[in-house]
Amino acid sequence: MGKEIGIDLGTTNTVVSYVNKKGKLRQLRYDGKEIIPSVIYFQSKSEYFIGDKARKFLKENPQAGVANFKSTIGSTERHEITPEDGKPFRLRSKDIAKLFLGKISNGIENKLIKEFGAAEGVIDRAVITVPANFSSTEKSNTRNAARDVGFSDVKLTAEPTAAAVAYEDSQGEENSDAVILVYDFGGGTFDVSIIRRRGGAFEEITTGGDKHLGGNTLTNIIAQEILNKINDDYGVEFPFDEEDFDEDEHGISLTNYKLNMNSIWDTANLIKENLSDTENISMNFNIFLPGDKAELMEVEFDRAELENYIGKYIERTADITFQTIQRAKNEYGIEQINQIVLAGGSSNIPLVKETLERRLKNQDIVFCDDVSTLISRGAAILAQRHAEFESMSKAVTAMQMGIVATEGVHFGKFQVIIPEDTPLPCTKKRTFYLSSDNLKKFEIKYYERDIKNYPRALFSRDDGIEEIDTVIIDNLPPNLKASDAQIEVAFIAQKDGSLDIGVELVDSAGNKIKSEKLSVNKKSDLE
């Protein structure tokens, strides 16, 4: 029997926890660091490194690696990478996640073997945390990346659930009953979950959040202000988005532009972090100007100025939190929240707690000692209790899943198949009809609707409705008549929120039509 680990695969940082021989929760170090930057850097296509070293090298050569790959793990778009050897290649984020997790696995397994021995120290099981609002494809790609690394048993759990498990474990009340709200403000996403603990089980009641709002959003706001100051002070017009940059128009090389933006972003992030502990800060960094001139830039910020820039985003997280509490009360009969637990690195910002205390009066708001490791510790507890995992954590769907009408007056209108807050796992079926005779291939696009944040979203073009993937049903039997056959599709949402698809071809009487060559795939798996 091998060892179990919990992995908080974060947008900006990753943390790995385990239970040591003395039964204590500990973080595993990679290259001497408990907090591992989620960054990868390539010397060549086959030679690469990750973490703090990768982050440092990426500052000098920004085209040779990728940071924040988790934010696009559901996409089929490929990153353009030019490694040190000058031979460019392209990789999807889910492939980068596999490489990243592989390095971590190799780096920490030796430490586990030293502590537990050759048999018990090999990593066998892993629980990986994901945002509560991750799409089914993002969850599937995360799970598959870990499986491809070689973990024999991989399970996913929502980050707020892991935080609740770790918090309750720290209280030492194994069988207590409580309703916990977890406010999880990470680098890439904001999640809020209301979780009911009954004995040793953690049951999601309802979730909320914004998958496009995180600590990086706040950093970008500060970075934009720094860029505005550079443009004003030096009479240049550097754009914030790389797609708007032009070497001839802006007078510097693409490499130097990327170096500028990396320096600006890193400085903005340090300003945000340091102003949690101090009232003002001054920082210097180098920038490149037209004519390949380098200048030393100085920027000053104080906490009041920072809060002025980011205040509306913190207020939005409080709005979502309040709405989630009201939904739990009105729709699920939750009358009292026992604790509000803050998790995620961005919860360190003083304005977060101040805003929540002002908006959510008479609530017990708990700020844990180390929010940066809380989630991975909860994952490690769930990994160690693998035999109880199914009963310990009970999840619900964060969003609606469905399709859109492909013809008629309701063309493009969203149709719900699996509602929000549906307990997982679940299976919902839908019948589809062939559009013509002799079809060889049938495709079904499916979508997710963020009904909690976008209640008025109705059509696929509306904000809040996002195309997730396409089911491709290929090699349909020859000479198939549209009037004589139909396709029954089972949308199977697994316990971790990932989606599997089951397909049966039936005749007009509902009898199964046998077809040995019929193939069913997701488009994302084929690209």
mmCIF file of C-alpha atoms in Angstrom, residues 3 41 72 91 136 139 187 283 346 363 411 444 458 480 510 515 522:
data_model
loop_
_atom_site.group_PDB
_atom_site.id
_atom_site.type_symbol
_atom_site.label_atom_id
_atom_site.label_comp_id
_atom_site.label_asym_id
_atom_site.label_seq_id
_atom_site.Cartn_x
_atom_site.Cartn_y
_atom_site.Cartn_z
ATOM 1 C CA LYS A 3 1.206 6.862 0.323
ATOM 2 C CA TYR A 41 10.187 26.763 -17.866
ATOM 3 C CA THR A 72 -6.887 27.766 -19.266
ATOM 4 C CA LEU A 91 1.404 22.795 -25.697
ATOM 5 C CA SER A 136 -16.825 19.648 -16.241
ATOM 6 C CA LYS A 139 -12.285 19.040 -13.920
ATOM 7 C CA GLY A 187 -5.277 33.544 -7.248
ATOM 8 C CA MET A 283 9.474 49.661 -5.173
ATOM 9 C CA SER A 346 -6.172 36.749 -1.395
ATOM 10 C CA GLN A 363 -21.459 36.359 11.746
ATOM 11 C CA PHE A 411 -32.450 29.022 -32.030
ATOM 12 C CA ILE A 444 -23.879 17.671 -29.798
ATOM 13 C CA LEU A 458 -30.961 32.864 -22.061
ATOM 14 C CA LEU A 480 -30.002 4.866 -41.265
ATOM 15 C CA GLY A 510 -37.266 2.257 -28.260
ATOM 16 C CA SER A 515 -23.602 -1.027 -33.919
ATOM 17 C CA LYS A 522 -15.422 14.486 -26.722
#
